[in-house]
Coordinates of C-alpha atoms in Angstrom, one line a residue:
M153 CA -0.2 -0.1 0.0
T154 CA 1.4 3.5 -0.8
T155 CA 0.7 5.6 2.3
S156 CA -1.6 8.8 1.2
A157 CA -1.1 11.8 3.3
R158 CA -4.9 11.7 3.6
T159 CA -4.7 8.3 5.4
A160 CA -2.0 6.7 7.8
V161 CA -2.3 3.0 8.2
P162 CA 0.1 1.3 10.5
F163 CA 0.2 -2.2 8.2
R164 CA 0.7 -3.0 4.7
Y165 CA -1.3 -6.2 4.5
C166 CA -5.3 -6.8 4.6
P167 CA -6.2 -8.0 8.1
A168 CA -9.1 -10.0 6.4
C169 CA -7.4 -11.6 3.5
G170 CA -3.5 -10.9 4.1
Q171 CA -3.2 -9.5 0.5
E172 CA -1.3 -6.4 -0.2
A173 CA -4.1 -4.8 -1.8
L174 CA -5.1 -1.5 0.4
T175 CA -5.9 1.5 -1.1
A176 CA -7.1 4.7 0.6
A177 CA -10.9 5.1 0.6
D178 CA -11.2 8.4 2.4
A179 CA -9.3 10.4 5.0
K180 CA -9.8 7.7 7.7
S181 CA -9.9 4.5 6.1
V182 CA -8.5 2.0 3.9
R183 CA -10.5 -0.5 1.7
C184 CA -8.7 -3.8 0.5
E185 CA -9.2 -4.3 -3.5
A186 CA -8.8 -7.9 -2.9
C187 CA -11.8 -8.9 -0.8
G188 CA -13.6 -5.6 0.0
F189 CA -12.7 -5.2 3.7
R190 CA -12.8 -1.7 4.9
Y191 CA -10.6 -0.5 8.0
F192 CA -11.2 2.3 9.8
H193 CA -8.3 4.1 11.5
N194 CA -10.5 5.9 14.3
C195 CA -9.5 8.5 16.9
A196 CA -7.8 7.3 20.0
T197 CA -8.8 9.0 23.4
A198 CA -6.5 10.1 25.9
A199 CA -7.3 11.7 29.4
G200 CA -5.2 14.1 31.7
V201 CA -5.4 15.9 34.7
V202 CA -4.6 19.2 35.8
V203 CA -3.7 18.8 39.6
R204 CA -3.9 21.8 41.4
F205 CA -2.7 22.8 45.0
E206 CA -3.3 26.3 45.9
D207 CA -1.5 28.3 43.4
E208 CA 0.8 25.5 41.9
V209 CA 0.3 23.1 39.3
L210 CA 1.7 19.4 39.3
F211 CA 3.4 18.4 36.3
I212 CA 5.4 15.4 35.4
E213 CA 8.6 15.1 33.2
R214 CA 7.9 12.7 30.7
G215 CA 10.5 9.6 30.8
H216 CA 9.9 8.3 27.3
D217 CA 9.3 9.4 23.8
P218 CA 7.6 11.3 22.5
A219 CA 8.5 14.2 24.1
R220 CA 10.8 12.7 26.7
G221 CA 12.0 15.4 29.1
L222 CA 9.2 17.8 28.6
L223 CA 6.7 18.8 31.2
D224 CA 3.0 17.3 30.8
V225 CA 0.3 16.7 33.0
P226 CA -0.4 13.4 34.2
G227 CA -2.5 11.3 31.6
G228 CA -2.8 8.7 29.1
F229 CA -4.8 6.8 26.8
A230 CA -8.1 5.1 27.7
D231 CA -8.0 1.3 28.0
Y232 CA -10.8 -1.0 26.5
D233 CA -13.8 -1.0 28.9
E234 CA -12.6 2.1 30.7
S235 CA -14.3 5.5 31.1
L236 CA -12.4 8.7 30.5
E237 CA -12.8 9.4 34.2
Q238 CA -11.4 6.2 35.1
A239 CA -8.5 6.6 33.0
A240 CA -7.6 9.9 34.1
L241 CA -7.7 8.6 37.5
R242 CA -5.7 5.4 36.7
E243 CA -3.0 7.1 34.7
T244 CA -2.6 10.0 37.6
R245 CA -2.1 7.2 40.2
E246 CA 0.1 5.3 37.8
E247 CA 2.3 8.2 37.2
T248 CA 2.7 10.1 40.2
G249 CA 1.1 7.7 43.2
I250 CA -1.6 10.4 43.9
A251 CA -5.0 8.4 44.2
L252 CA -7.5 11.4 43.7
D253 CA -11.0 11.7 45.2
G254 CA -12.6 13.6 42.5
I255 CA -12.1 15.2 38.9
R256 CA -14.1 17.9 37.2
Y257 CA -14.3 18.1 33.5
L258 CA -12.3 20.9 31.8
A259 CA -12.2 20.9 28.2
S260 CA -11.3 18.4 25.2
F261 CA -8.9 18.9 22.0
P262 CA -8.2 17.3 19.0
N263 CA -4.6 16.3 18.8
R264 CA -1.9 14.3 16.8
Y265 CA 0.5 12.0 18.7
D266 CA 3.2 10.4 16.4
Y267 CA 4.6 7.0 18.1
A268 CA 7.2 5.2 16.5
G269 CA 6.4 6.5 13.1
V270 CA 2.8 6.2 13.4
L271 CA 0.6 9.4 13.3
Y272 CA -2.5 8.7 15.7
H273 CA -5.2 11.4 15.7
T274 CA -6.4 11.8 19.2
C275 CA -9.1 13.6 21.1
D276 CA -7.4 14.6 24.5
V277 CA -10.1 15.3 27.4
F278 CA -8.7 17.1 30.6
F279 CA -10.3 17.2 33.8
E280 CA -9.0 19.4 36.9
A281 CA -8.5 18.2 40.8
E282 CA -8.3 21.2 43.3
L283 CA -6.5 19.4 46.4
Q284 CA -7.2 20.5 49.9
S285 CA -3.4 19.7 50.9
R286 CA -0.2 19.1 48.9
P287 CA 0.2 15.3 48.7
V288 CA 3.4 13.4 48.4
A289 CA 4.0 12.7 44.6
V290 CA 6.4 10.0 43.3
A291 CA 7.4 9.9 39.6
A292 CA 6.4 6.5 38.2
D293 CA 5.7 4.5 34.9
D294 CA 5.8 7.0 32.3
A295 CA 7.0 10.2 34.5
K296 CA 10.8 10.5 35.0
A297 CA 10.0 13.5 37.6
I298 CA 7.3 15.3 39.6
V299 CA 7.5 19.2 38.9
W300 CA 5.2 21.8 41.0
R301 CA 4.8 25.1 39.0
R302 CA 3.2 28.4 39.7

């Protein structure tokens, strides 16, 4: 398959028949010319949390590519059978050790996430958590360090 600027597909062979006969059908799908199978490369969903204590916001320093070394809010991709709220709480716990009591919806944005040469279109959903006391946070999982900023 020739990869078009319109359609990015992370494989060359049809998942249904195994033939190398995929062609771009439209901006988010490819069609197998051999068997007619159509694959939709849909949007992935990620959730992040803006964790605030007084006038500071908690950030993680990313420990891995993409964007290794840059600051980010705790977050990541939603797993199968998981709500965005569950994903946001799980990712915050995994990356910082903080078990949040509650979060509130903040906003969502379309994004592009380039991982290992594959461009994923994402919908990034953000929540916020206002803390009453500053927790002890420990960098873990994808986080290299914890950083509080004003």
